[in-house]
Short mmCIF file of C-alpha atoms in Angstrom, two decimals:
data_model
loop_
_atom_site.label_atom_id
_atom_site.label_comp_id
_atom_site.label_asym_id
_atom_site.label_seq_id
_atom_site.Cartn_x
_atom_site.Cartn_y
_atom_site.Cartn_z
CA MET Z 977 -13.64 28.49 -10.51
CA ASN Z 978 -11.09 25.76 -11.30
CA ARG Z 979 -11.03 22.73 -9.24
CA LEU Z 980 -8.15 21.68 -7.21
CA SER Z 981 -5.97 19.02 -9.03
CA LEU Z 982 -2.54 18.37 -9.98
CA SER Z 983 -2.93 20.42 -13.16
CA THR Z 984 -4.14 23.49 -10.97
CA LEU Z 985 -2.03 22.98 -7.95
CA SER Z 986 0.61 25.74 -8.68
CA ALA Z 987 -2.34 28.30 -8.37
CA ALA Z 988 -3.45 27.09 -5.01
CA GLN Z 989 -3.19 29.98 -2.43
CA ALA Z 990 -2.14 27.51 0.44
CA GLU Z 991 0.86 25.58 1.59
CA ARG Z 992 1.71 22.96 -1.20
CA PRO Z 993 3.16 19.33 -1.00
CA ALA Z 994 6.99 19.73 -0.67
CA TYR Z 995 7.33 16.91 -3.26
CA ASP Z 996 5.83 15.90 -6.56
CA PRO Z 997 2.80 13.80 -5.92
CA LYS Z 998 3.29 12.18 -9.17
CA THR Z 999 6.59 10.42 -8.09
CA VAL Z 1000 5.05 9.15 -4.82
CA GLU Z 1001 4.40 5.33 -4.35
CA ILE Z 1002 1.86 3.42 -2.47
CA GLY Z 1003 3.33 1.98 0.59
CA ILE Z 1004 0.48 2.23 3.04
CA VAL Z 1005 -3.16 1.03 2.64
CA HIS Z 1006 -5.50 2.66 4.97
CA PHE Z 1007 -8.87 1.57 5.83
CA GLY Z 1008 -11.46 4.31 6.51
CA PRO Z 1009 -10.32 7.43 4.60
CA GLY Z 1010 -12.72 9.64 6.17
CA ALA Z 1011 -12.31 13.13 7.62
CA PHE Z 1012 -9.93 12.08 10.73
CA HIS Z 1013 -7.63 10.00 8.76
CA ARG Z 1014 -7.13 12.86 6.20
CA ALA Z 1015 -6.82 15.35 8.73
CA HIS Z 1016 -4.29 13.39 10.93
CA GLN Z 1017 -2.55 10.21 9.76
CA ALA Z 1018 -2.38 11.65 6.17
CA ALA Z 1019 -0.94 14.94 7.40
CA PHE Z 1020 1.77 13.38 9.19
CA LEU Z 1021 2.59 11.21 6.17
CA ASP Z 1022 2.61 14.11 3.96
CA SER Z 1023 5.63 15.49 6.11
CA ILE Z 1024 7.30 12.08 5.61
CA LEU Z 1025 6.67 12.07 1.95
CA ALA Z 1026 8.90 15.24 1.61
CA HIS Z 1027 12.11 13.11 2.13
CA ASP Z 1028 10.77 9.52 1.63
CA PRO Z 1029 8.33 8.98 -1.29
CA ARG Z 1030 7.43 5.26 -0.71
CA TRP Z 1031 4.83 5.96 1.86
CA GLY Z 1032 1.80 7.31 -0.25
CA ILE Z 1033 -1.65 5.95 0.66
CA CYS Z 1034 -4.16 3.92 -0.98
CA GLY Z 1035 -7.40 4.72 0.71
CA VAL Z 1036 -10.16 2.15 1.20
CA SER Z 1037 -13.81 2.55 1.83
CA LEU Z 1038 -15.60 -0.18 3.18
CA HIS Z 1039 -19.03 1.25 2.48
CA SER Z 1040 -19.36 4.53 0.83
CA ALA Z 1041 -17.96 5.90 -2.59
CA GLY Z 1042 -18.25 9.51 -1.29
CA VAL Z 1043 -14.53 10.11 -0.86
CA ARG Z 1044 -13.43 8.39 -4.03
CA ASP Z 1045 -15.93 10.44 -5.99
CA ALA Z 1046 -14.85 13.67 -4.57
CA LEU Z 1047 -11.14 13.07 -4.66
CA VAL Z 1048 -10.50 11.16 -7.89
CA PRO Z 1049 -11.28 14.34 -10.09
CA GLN Z 1050 -8.77 15.94 -7.78
CA ASP Z 1051 -5.84 13.73 -8.36
CA GLY Z 1052 -6.34 12.63 -4.70
CA LEU Z 1053 -5.50 16.24 -3.46
CA TYR Z 1054 -7.63 18.03 -0.79
CA THR Z 1055 -7.09 20.84 1.47
CA LEU Z 1056 -6.59 20.91 5.13
CA ALA Z 1057 -7.93 24.02 7.03
CA ILE Z 1058 -6.19 24.40 10.29
CA LEU Z 1059 -8.69 26.54 12.45
CA ASP Z 1060 -7.19 28.32 15.57
CA ALA Z 1061 -6.27 31.93 16.56
CA GLU Z 1062 -4.67 31.95 13.15
CA ILE Z 1063 -6.29 29.95 10.17
CA GLY Z 1064 -4.07 28.24 7.72
CA TYR Z 1065 -4.44 26.17 4.66
CA GLN Z 1066 -2.49 23.16 3.37
CA VAL Z 1067 -3.00 21.00 0.37
CA ILE Z 1068 -2.25 17.23 1.22
CA GLY Z 1069 -0.91 14.97 -1.56
CA ALA Z 1070 -0.46 11.73 0.49
CA MET Z 1071 -3.71 10.04 -0.80
CA ARG Z 1072 -2.68 8.64 -3.97
CA GLU Z 1073 -5.66 6.38 -4.52
CA VAL Z 1074 -9.14 5.59 -3.18
CA LEU Z 1075 -10.85 2.33 -3.49
CA VAL Z 1076 -14.26 1.26 -2.45
CA GLY Z 1077 -14.20 -2.19 -1.02
CA PRO Z 1078 -17.50 -3.58 -2.30
CA GLU Z 1079 -16.65 -2.43 -5.89
CA ASN Z 1080 -13.07 -3.32 -5.99
CA ILE Z 1081 -12.35 -6.51 -3.83
CA GLU Z 1082 -9.73 -7.72 -5.88
CA ALA Z 1083 -7.98 -4.47 -6.29
CA VAL Z 1084 -7.76 -4.03 -2.57
CA LEU Z 1085 -6.56 -7.42 -1.83
CA GLU Z 1086 -3.91 -6.93 -4.55
CA ARG Z 1087 -2.77 -3.90 -3.00
CA LEU Z 1088 -2.49 -5.61 0.41
CA ALA Z 1089 -0.33 -8.21 -1.08
CA ARG Z 1090 2.15 -5.87 -3.14
CA PRO Z 1091 5.80 -6.18 -1.45
CA GLN Z 1092 6.10 -2.30 -1.35
CA VAL Z 1093 3.18 -2.12 0.90
CA GLY Z 1094 4.75 -2.11 4.43
CA VAL Z 1095 1.91 -0.58 6.53
CA VAL Z 1096 -1.90 -0.96 6.89
CA THR Z 1097 -3.55 1.53 8.99
CA SER Z 1098 -7.35 2.04 9.93
CA THR Z 1099 -9.90 4.56 11.22
CA VAL Z 1100 -12.99 2.41 10.92
CA THR Z 1101 -14.57 3.63 14.19
CA GLU Z 1102 -15.05 1.41 17.27
CA LYS Z 1103 -17.69 -0.64 15.58
CA GLY Z 1104 -15.70 -1.37 12.57
CA TYR Z 1105 -13.71 -4.00 14.43
CA CYS Z 1106 -16.45 -6.38 15.01
CA LEU Z 1107 -15.81 -6.90 18.71
CA ASP Z 1108 -18.22 -7.99 21.38
CA PRO Z 1109 -18.63 -6.64 24.80
CA LYS Z 1110 -15.58 -8.53 25.90
CA TRP Z 1111 -13.30 -6.96 23.39
CA GLU Z 1112 -13.10 -10.43 21.40
CA LEU Z 1113 -14.11 -10.93 17.85
CA ASP Z 1114 -17.84 -11.16 17.49
CA PHE Z 1115 -18.41 -14.37 15.61
CA SER Z 1116 -22.07 -13.57 15.29
CA HIS Z 1117 -21.61 -10.23 13.53
CA PRO Z 1118 -23.12 -10.62 10.03
CA ASP Z 1119 -19.94 -9.38 8.37
CA ILE Z 1120 -17.81 -11.94 10.14
CA VAL Z 1121 -20.29 -14.77 9.36
CA HIS Z 1122 -20.11 -13.68 5.69
CA ASP Z 1123 -16.27 -13.54 5.44
CA LEU Z 1124 -15.72 -16.90 7.26
CA ALA Z 1125 -18.10 -18.28 4.59
CA HIS Z 1126 -16.51 -16.42 1.66
CA PRO Z 1127 -12.96 -15.43 2.63
CA ASP Z 1128 -11.85 -14.17 -0.85
CA ARG Z 1129 -14.90 -11.85 -0.82
CA PRO Z 1130 -14.58 -10.02 2.60
CA LYS Z 1131 -16.82 -7.33 3.80
CA SER Z 1132 -15.21 -6.54 7.08
CA PHE Z 1133 -11.97 -4.76 7.99
CA VAL Z 1134 -10.64 -8.02 9.85
CA GLY Z 1135 -11.72 -10.16 6.80
CA TYR Z 1136 -9.61 -7.89 4.33
CA VAL Z 1137 -6.56 -7.98 6.61
CA VAL Z 1138 -6.61 -11.73 7.07
CA ALA Z 1139 -7.16 -12.22 3.13
CA GLY Z 1140 -4.22 -9.95 2.52
CA LEU Z 1141 -2.23 -11.62 5.13
CA LYS Z 1142 -2.84 -14.95 3.53
CA ARG Z 1143 -1.72 -13.84 0.07
CA ARG Z 1144 1.50 -12.41 1.54
CA ARG Z 1145 2.38 -15.72 3.24
CA ASP Z 1146 1.49 -17.65 0.14
CA ALA Z 1147 3.85 -15.66 -1.79
CA GLY Z 1148 6.59 -15.58 0.62
CA LEU Z 1149 6.30 -12.11 1.84
CA SER Z 1150 6.54 -10.72 5.40
CA PRO Z 1151 3.26 -9.43 6.99
CA PHE Z 1152 2.89 -5.60 6.61
CA VAL Z 1153 2.89 -3.70 10.01
CA LEU Z 1154 -0.95 -3.31 11.15
CA ILE Z 1155 -1.49 -0.02 13.02
CA PRO Z 1156 -5.24 0.68 14.25
CA CYS Z 1157 -5.98 4.19 14.76
CA ASP Z 1158 -9.24 4.20 16.51
CA ASN Z 1159 -10.33 4.84 20.13
CA LEU Z 1160 -10.25 1.51 21.37
CA PRO Z 1161 -8.18 0.60 24.71
CA LYS Z 1162 -5.27 -1.66 23.69
CA ASN Z 1163 -6.22 -1.41 20.09
CA GLY Z 1164 -3.15 -2.99 18.86
CA GLU Z 1165 -3.38 -5.93 20.89
CA ARG Z 1166 -7.10 -6.47 20.50
CA LEU Z 1167 -6.98 -6.21 16.88
CA LYS Z 1168 -4.22 -8.78 16.59
CA LEU Z 1169 -6.04 -11.18 18.71
CA ALA Z 1170 -9.17 -10.53 16.59
CA VAL Z 1171 -7.17 -11.12 13.32
CA THR Z 1172 -5.70 -14.41 14.86
CA ALA Z 1173 -8.98 -15.58 15.87
CA PHE Z 1174 -10.55 -14.95 12.54
CA ALA Z 1175 -7.70 -16.85 10.73
CA SER Z 1176 -7.66 -19.83 13.23
CA HIS Z 1177 -11.25 -20.61 11.90
CA LEU Z 1178 -9.93 -20.80 8.42
CA ASP Z 1179 -6.35 -22.12 8.76
CA ASP Z 1180 -4.42 -23.13 11.91
CA GLU Z 1181 -0.98 -22.51 10.26
CA LEU Z 1182 -2.18 -19.15 8.93
CA ALA Z 1183 -3.12 -18.09 12.38
CA ALA Z 1184 0.13 -19.40 13.98
CA TRP Z 1185 2.17 -17.35 11.14
CA ILE Z 1186 0.11 -14.27 11.94
CA GLY Z 1187 0.57 -14.71 15.85
CA THR Z 1188 4.08 -15.19 15.29
CA TYR Z 1189 5.17 -12.52 12.76
CA LEU Z 1190 2.43 -9.84 12.59
CA SER Z 1191 3.41 -6.64 14.34
CA CYS Z 1192 0.17 -4.66 15.45
CA PRO Z 1193 1.29 -1.83 17.87
CA CYS Z 1194 -0.97 0.02 20.08
CA THR Z 1195 -1.78 3.59 19.30
CA MET Z 1196 -3.22 6.83 20.61
CA VAL Z 1197 -4.52 9.44 18.26
CA ASP Z 1198 -5.82 13.00 19.10
CA SER Z 1199 -7.15 16.13 16.95
CA ILE Z 1200 -10.47 17.62 16.95
CA THR Z 1201 -12.08 17.17 13.39
CA PRO Z 1202 -15.20 18.60 12.74
CA ALA Z 1203 -17.30 17.32 9.78
CA THR Z 1204 -17.04 19.05 6.43
CA ASP Z 1205 -20.00 21.15 5.53
CA ASP Z 1206 -20.71 23.70 2.80
CA ALA Z 1207 -19.57 26.64 4.77
CA LEU Z 1208 -16.09 25.05 5.06
CA ARG Z 1209 -16.08 24.37 1.10
CA ALA Z 1210 -16.99 28.15 0.46
CA ARG Z 1211 -14.40 29.33 2.99
CA VAL Z 1212 -11.69 27.03 1.49
CA ALA Z 1213 -12.68 28.21 -2.02
CA ASP Z 1214 -12.41 31.77 -1.27
CA ALA Z 1215 -9.03 31.16 0.40
CA ILE Z 1216 -7.18 29.03 -1.92
CA HIS Z 1217 -8.98 30.24 -5.02
CA LEU Z 1218 -9.78 26.83 -6.15
CA GLU Z 1219 -12.83 24.61 -5.69
CA ASP Z 1220 -12.30 21.61 -3.30
CA ALA Z 1221 -15.18 19.02 -3.20
CA TRP Z 1222 -14.39 17.72 0.09
CA PRO Z 1223 -11.73 19.78 2.16
CA ILE Z 1224 -11.24 18.89 5.83
CA GLN Z 1225 -10.82 21.13 8.91
CA ARG Z 1226 -9.23 20.38 12.21
CA GLU Z 1227 -7.73 22.31 15.03
CA ALA Z 1228 -3.80 23.10 15.34
CA PHE Z 1229 -3.20 20.44 18.00
CA THR Z 1230 -2.69 17.11 16.59
CA GLN Z 1231 -0.98 13.99 18.49
CA TRP Z 1232 -0.15 10.49 17.24
CA VAL Z 1233 1.47 7.96 19.74
CA ILE Z 1234 2.68 4.71 18.40
CA GLU Z 1235 4.04 1.77 20.54
CA ASN Z 1236 7.70 1.32 19.86
CA HIS Z 1237 8.08 -1.70 17.24
CA VAL Z 1238 10.69 -3.08 15.03
CA HIS Z 1239 10.23 -2.12 11.43
CA ALA Z 1240 13.11 -2.67 9.52
CA ASN Z 1241 13.17 0.21 6.50
CA GLY Z 1242 9.69 1.40 7.72
CA PRO Z 1243 8.46 5.10 7.74
CA ASP Z 1244 10.55 7.53 9.71
CA TRP Z 1245 7.76 8.31 12.25
CA ALA Z 1246 9.79 10.39 14.65
CA SER Z 1247 10.72 12.77 11.94
CA ALA Z 1248 6.82 13.75 11.39
CA GLY Z 1249 6.46 14.42 15.21
CA VAL Z 1250 4.83 10.98 15.94
CA THR Z 1251 5.71 10.06 19.68
CA LEU Z 1252 7.25 6.53 20.06
CA THR Z 1253 6.70 5.15 23.36
CA ASP Z 1254 6.76 1.71 25.35
CA ASN Z 1255 3.68 3.12 27.48
CA VAL Z 1256 0.79 3.91 25.04
CA PRO Z 1257 -1.91 2.81 27.60
CA ALA Z 1258 -1.05 5.71 29.84
CA PHE Z 1259 -1.37 8.15 26.91
CA GLU Z 1260 -4.58 6.12 25.65
CA ARG Z 1261 -6.27 6.38 28.97
CA ALA Z 1262 -5.52 9.83 29.60
CA LYS Z 1263 -7.01 10.93 26.18
CA LEU Z 1264 -9.97 8.58 26.25
CA ARG Z 1265 -10.98 9.61 29.73
CA LEU Z 1266 -10.01 13.16 29.92
CA LEU Z 1267 -10.89 14.19 26.44
CA ASN Z 1268 -13.30 11.63 24.80
CA GLY Z 1269 -15.43 11.31 28.13
CA PRO Z 1270 -15.92 14.85 28.68
CA HIS Z 1271 -16.58 15.34 25.03
CA SER Z 1272 -19.39 12.80 25.07
CA THR Z 1273 -20.71 14.42 28.44
CA LEU Z 1274 -20.74 17.73 26.73
CA ALA Z 1275 -22.57 16.19 23.60
CA TYR Z 1276 -25.34 14.62 25.54
CA VAL Z 1277 -25.88 17.12 28.27
CA GLY Z 1278 -25.21 20.07 25.77
CA LEU Z 1279 -27.93 18.84 23.36
CA HIS Z 1280 -30.32 18.40 26.26
CA LYS Z 1281 -29.77 22.13 26.99
CA GLY Z 1282 -30.22 23.07 23.40
CA TYR Z 1283 -26.79 23.86 22.28
CA GLU Z 1284 -25.21 22.86 18.87
CA THR Z 1285 -21.67 23.12 19.30
CA VAL Z 1286 -18.94 22.29 21.89
CA ALA Z 1287 -17.83 26.05 21.90
CA GLU Z 1288 -21.56 26.92 22.67
CA ALA Z 1289 -21.85 24.38 25.38
CA MET Z 1290 -18.53 25.36 27.11
CA ASN Z 1291 -19.85 29.10 27.18
CA ASP Z 1292 -22.42 27.64 29.58
CA ALA Z 1293 -20.62 28.42 33.03
CA GLU Z 1294 -22.50 25.63 34.61
CA LEU Z 1295 -21.77 22.98 32.30
CA ALA Z 1296 -18.23 23.82 31.64
CA GLY Z 1297 -17.57 23.70 35.46
CA PHE Z 1298 -19.42 20.46 35.78
CA VAL Z 1299 -16.87 18.91 33.01
CA ARG Z 1300 -13.94 20.47 34.59
CA ASP Z 1301 -14.81 18.97 38.17
CA LEU Z 1302 -15.69 15.58 36.23
CA MET Z 1303 -12.14 15.67 34.77
CA LEU Z 1304 -10.01 16.99 37.75
CA LYS Z 1305 -11.81 15.57 40.76
CA ASP Z 1306 -13.23 12.03 39.33
CA VAL Z 1307 -10.93 11.02 36.67
CA VAL Z 1308 -7.46 12.38 37.28
CA PRO Z 1309 -7.27 10.38 40.49
CA LEU Z 1310 -7.90 7.11 38.68
CA LEU Z 1311 -5.02 7.72 36.04
CA GLU Z 1312 -1.40 7.30 35.97
CA ALA Z 1313 0.57 10.00 34.01
CA PRO Z 1314 2.52 9.36 31.06
CA ALA Z 1315 6.22 10.30 31.45
CA GLY Z 1316 6.31 14.10 31.04
CA MET Z 1317 2.56 14.82 31.15
CA ASP Z 1318 1.12 17.06 33.88
CA LEU Z 1319 -2.51 15.73 34.27
CA PRO Z 1320 -4.18 18.70 35.71
CA GLY Z 1321 -2.40 20.84 32.92
CA TYR Z 1322 -3.59 18.31 30.22
CA CYS Z 1323 -6.93 18.93 31.43
CA GLU Z 1324 -6.89 22.80 31.27
CA ALA Z 1325 -5.29 22.49 27.87
CA ILE Z 1326 -8.24 20.29 26.63
CA LEU Z 1327 -10.81 22.75 28.02
CA LYS Z 1328 -8.92 25.40 26.26
CA ARG Z 1329 -9.31 23.38 23.07
CA PHE Z 1330 -12.94 22.76 23.64
CA ARG Z 1331 -13.32 26.50 23.78
CA ASN Z 1332 -11.70 27.16 20.38
CA PRO Z 1333 -14.36 29.55 18.78
CA ALA Z 1334 -12.83 28.69 15.29
CA ILE Z 1335 -13.90 25.26 15.52
CA ARG Z 1336 -17.59 24.40 15.00
CA HIS Z 1337 -17.84 20.93 16.22
CA LEU Z 1338 -21.37 19.72 16.38
CA LEU Z 1339 -22.60 18.05 19.50
CA SER Z 1340 -24.68 15.83 17.24
CA GLN Z 1341 -21.54 14.34 15.58
CA ILE Z 1342 -19.99 13.66 18.95
CA ALA Z 1343 -23.16 11.94 20.07
CA TRP Z 1344 -22.88 9.25 17.05
CA ASP Z 1345 -22.48 5.59 18.17
CA GLY Z 1346 -22.88 6.28 21.84
CA SER Z 1347 -23.69 2.46 22.71
CA GLN Z 1348 -20.04 1.76 21.38
CA LYS Z 1349 -18.25 4.89 22.86
CA LEU Z 1350 -19.64 5.13 26.31
CA PRO Z 1351 -18.16 1.70 27.48
CA ILE Z 1352 -14.70 3.01 26.47
CA ARG Z 1353 -14.96 6.58 27.66
CA ILE Z 1354 -17.11 6.50 30.74
CA LEU Z 1355 -17.73 3.09 32.05
CA SER Z 1356 -13.99 2.31 32.40
CA SER Z 1357 -13.55 5.22 34.78
CA LEU Z 1358 -16.83 4.35 36.54
CA SER Z 1359 -15.71 0.68 37.10
CA GLU Z 1360 -12.45 1.72 38.80
CA ALA Z 1361 -14.37 4.55 40.80
CA LEU Z 1362 -16.64 2.06 42.25
CA ALA Z 1363 -13.71 -0.33 43.04
CA ARG Z 1364 -12.11 2.43 45.02
CA GLY Z 1365 -15.23 3.48 46.76
CA ALA Z 1366 -15.16 6.91 45.49
CA ASP Z 1367 -18.41 9.00 44.73
CA VAL Z 1368 -19.54 8.24 41.14
CA SER Z 1369 -22.58 10.72 41.04
CA ARG Z 1370 -20.86 12.98 38.29
CA LEU Z 1371 -19.78 9.89 36.41
CA CYS Z 1372 -23.42 8.82 36.28
CA VAL Z 1373 -24.56 12.13 34.63
CA PRO Z 1374 -23.35 11.38 30.95
CA LEU Z 1375 -25.07 7.93 31.14
CA ALA Z 1376 -28.30 9.70 32.17
CA ALA Z 1377 -27.96 12.32 29.46
CA TRP Z 1378 -27.39 9.71 26.90
CA MET Z 1379 -30.52 7.91 28.06
CA ARG Z 1380 -32.41 11.32 27.80
CA PHE Z 1381 -31.03 11.75 24.24
CA VAL Z 1382 -32.23 8.31 23.07
CA ARG Z 1383 -35.73 8.75 24.73
CA ALA Z 1384 -36.06 12.21 23.10
CA LYS Z 1385 -35.16 11.03 19.67
CA ALA Z 1386 -37.50 8.20 19.98
CA VAL Z 1387 -40.44 10.49 21.21
CA LYS Z 1388 -39.82 12.73 18.25
CA GLY Z 1389 -39.58 9.98 15.69
CA GLU Z 1390 -36.15 11.06 14.82
CA THR Z 1391 -33.22 8.66 13.86
CA ILE Z 1392 -29.88 8.15 15.73
CA THR Z 1393 -26.64 7.00 14.29
CA ASP Z 1394 -25.69 3.94 16.14
CA PRO Z 1395 -25.20 0.31 15.36
CA LEU Z 1396 -27.77 -0.38 17.90
CA ALA Z 1397 -30.27 2.33 16.60
CA GLU Z 1398 -33.20 0.20 16.07
CA ASP Z 1399 -33.18 -1.65 19.51
CA LEU Z 1400 -32.58 1.77 21.29
CA LEU Z 1401 -35.43 3.68 19.38
CA ALA Z 1402 -37.71 0.89 20.12
CA MET Z 1403 -36.54 0.79 23.76
CA GLY Z 1404 -36.84 4.69 24.00
CA ARG Z 1405 -40.59 4.50 22.65
CA SER Z 1406 -41.43 1.94 25.18
CA LEU Z 1407 -40.57 4.11 28.33
CA ASN Z 1408 -42.71 6.61 30.35
CA ASP Z 1409 -40.25 9.00 31.75
CA ASP Z 1410 -40.33 7.46 35.14
CA GLU Z 1411 -37.83 5.55 37.48
CA LEU Z 1412 -38.24 2.49 35.34
CA ASP Z 1413 -36.37 4.11 32.33
CA VAL Z 1414 -33.09 3.67 33.87
CA VAL Z 1415 -33.49 -0.02 34.90
CA THR Z 1416 -34.74 -0.55 31.41
CA PHE Z 1417 -31.51 1.06 29.90
CA LEU Z 1418 -29.37 -0.65 32.22
CA GLY Z 1419 -30.35 -3.91 31.15
CA LEU Z 1420 -28.98 -3.38 27.82
CA ARG Z 1421 -26.12 -6.00 28.22
CA SER Z 1422 -24.30 -5.03 25.00
CA VAL Z 1423 -23.44 -1.50 26.62
CA PHE Z 1424 -23.81 -2.21 30.47
CA PRO Z 1425 -21.94 -5.14 32.03
CA GLU Z 1426 -24.02 -6.84 34.65
CA VAL Z 1427 -21.69 -6.02 37.25
CA LEU Z 1428 -22.08 -2.28 36.76
CA ALA Z 1429 -25.92 -2.38 35.92
CA ASP Z 1430 -26.82 -4.27 39.22
CA ASP Z 1431 -24.63 -1.88 41.41
CA PRO Z 1432 -26.99 0.01 43.70
CA ARG Z 1433 -24.59 3.04 43.57
CA VAL Z 1434 -24.67 3.05 39.86
CA ILE Z 1435 -28.68 2.79 39.72
CA ALA Z 1436 -29.07 5.32 42.28
CA GLY Z 1437 -26.65 7.83 40.59
CA VAL Z 1438 -28.16 7.44 37.20
CA GLU Z 1439 -31.62 7.60 38.33
CA ALA Z 1440 -30.94 10.87 40.16
CA ALA Z 1441 -29.36 12.28 37.16
CA TYR Z 1442 -32.09 11.13 35.06
CA ALA Z 1443 -34.64 12.73 37.11
CA ASP Z 1444 -32.86 16.03 37.40
CA LEU Z 1445 -32.62 16.25 33.50
CA LEU Z 1446 -36.33 15.51 33.48
CA LYS Z 1447 -37.14 18.42 35.83
CA ALA Z 1448 -35.25 21.28 34.11
CA ASP Z 1449 -32.42 22.13 31.48
CA ARG Z 1450 -29.57 22.14 34.03
CA VAL Z 1451 -26.68 19.93 34.84
CA PRO Z 1452 -27.57 17.50 37.67
CA ALA Z 1453 -25.85 18.70 40.90
#
């Protein structure tokens, strides 16, 4: 079977780009060209390219060469499978170049300094911003330490951004617009503060220039995007009649919300269906707490009960009912509804998306990086519920289930994907499945702030849920 590429594109039995990819210019540099970016932002930009060819993407991987090695032989083309009641296939042509940072530092910096590059976006995961528990730049992070010592040879996303901005300033160019697309509260504000803080350690004038001129809008992104596997590769090859080394899959629903900002001659975001708003935080909180928080809950409780996927976990009436109650009874009362959004209706729509049988979203994938995700997805709601004097017993369950997840992995000698994996597994091996387990976990200050960890309501709630999870494969009452 022939492989997908520009030379074979006309034979693809799929929706093809409504433009000639060879005519597209690179106007966007994106850090973290993994599955979510290629299913989400790149698909939005594919729509824009049909009438404005200036906004092709240069993807930059900060670690792995896998995406580059898969897409270069395909001239950057890949297939997006939309999995819903009806399944569709679309070839995306927006990714015009992929660079691997450690192998191509100078090339990445050159792209960032190009006059025609007007936007830099990122999906580097929560941990990729190198922030501490206070959401400030972690100057003790090894990559940040390295980059401050060697600013022309960066390793971190923040280091690359500052090096690129310095080159633009020195060349008399305006900054690019910096648009983070990861699940961080106030992501634009916090990224700009991190970039400015980093620059201030190198050059006060550069930091002042960044503070004055850099636009870094907050965003919210949403679309369920399971990891690619061989089953997807086979399905795509059979459907489009071409081999694709790294196709991507996602649900039909997709959403991108960007804070209104002035960007003269920038991409026409609205034409691609992007929501532009002055109230990103309301969208962000609703998504993080009503989709991501329940997702993590399903992951850790579902894995405890022996399920593999979100859809399987949602077929458990007890677990699905628990998650629905968590959303509607515990989280919705804490939220401000964005204009035009019915929060209970939003919850029901999310639950329907979770049940989508066409999406095989592995709970093990959602369980990655729990130490980074739980503070954003669960602890934020927990803090507000405590302040209101509300019952927090359900909000404690995903915390207890994560603790059980870590403990079980440690006992079995298995690994976990988490920046704190070594410490977490060592802690898990030291526990004895008793009441001291919870106190030990809550003592992890990089995850649990002292004000929460020492609250007797939290201790009691997590201990009760942890004990129930030990007793039986059921959801704590």
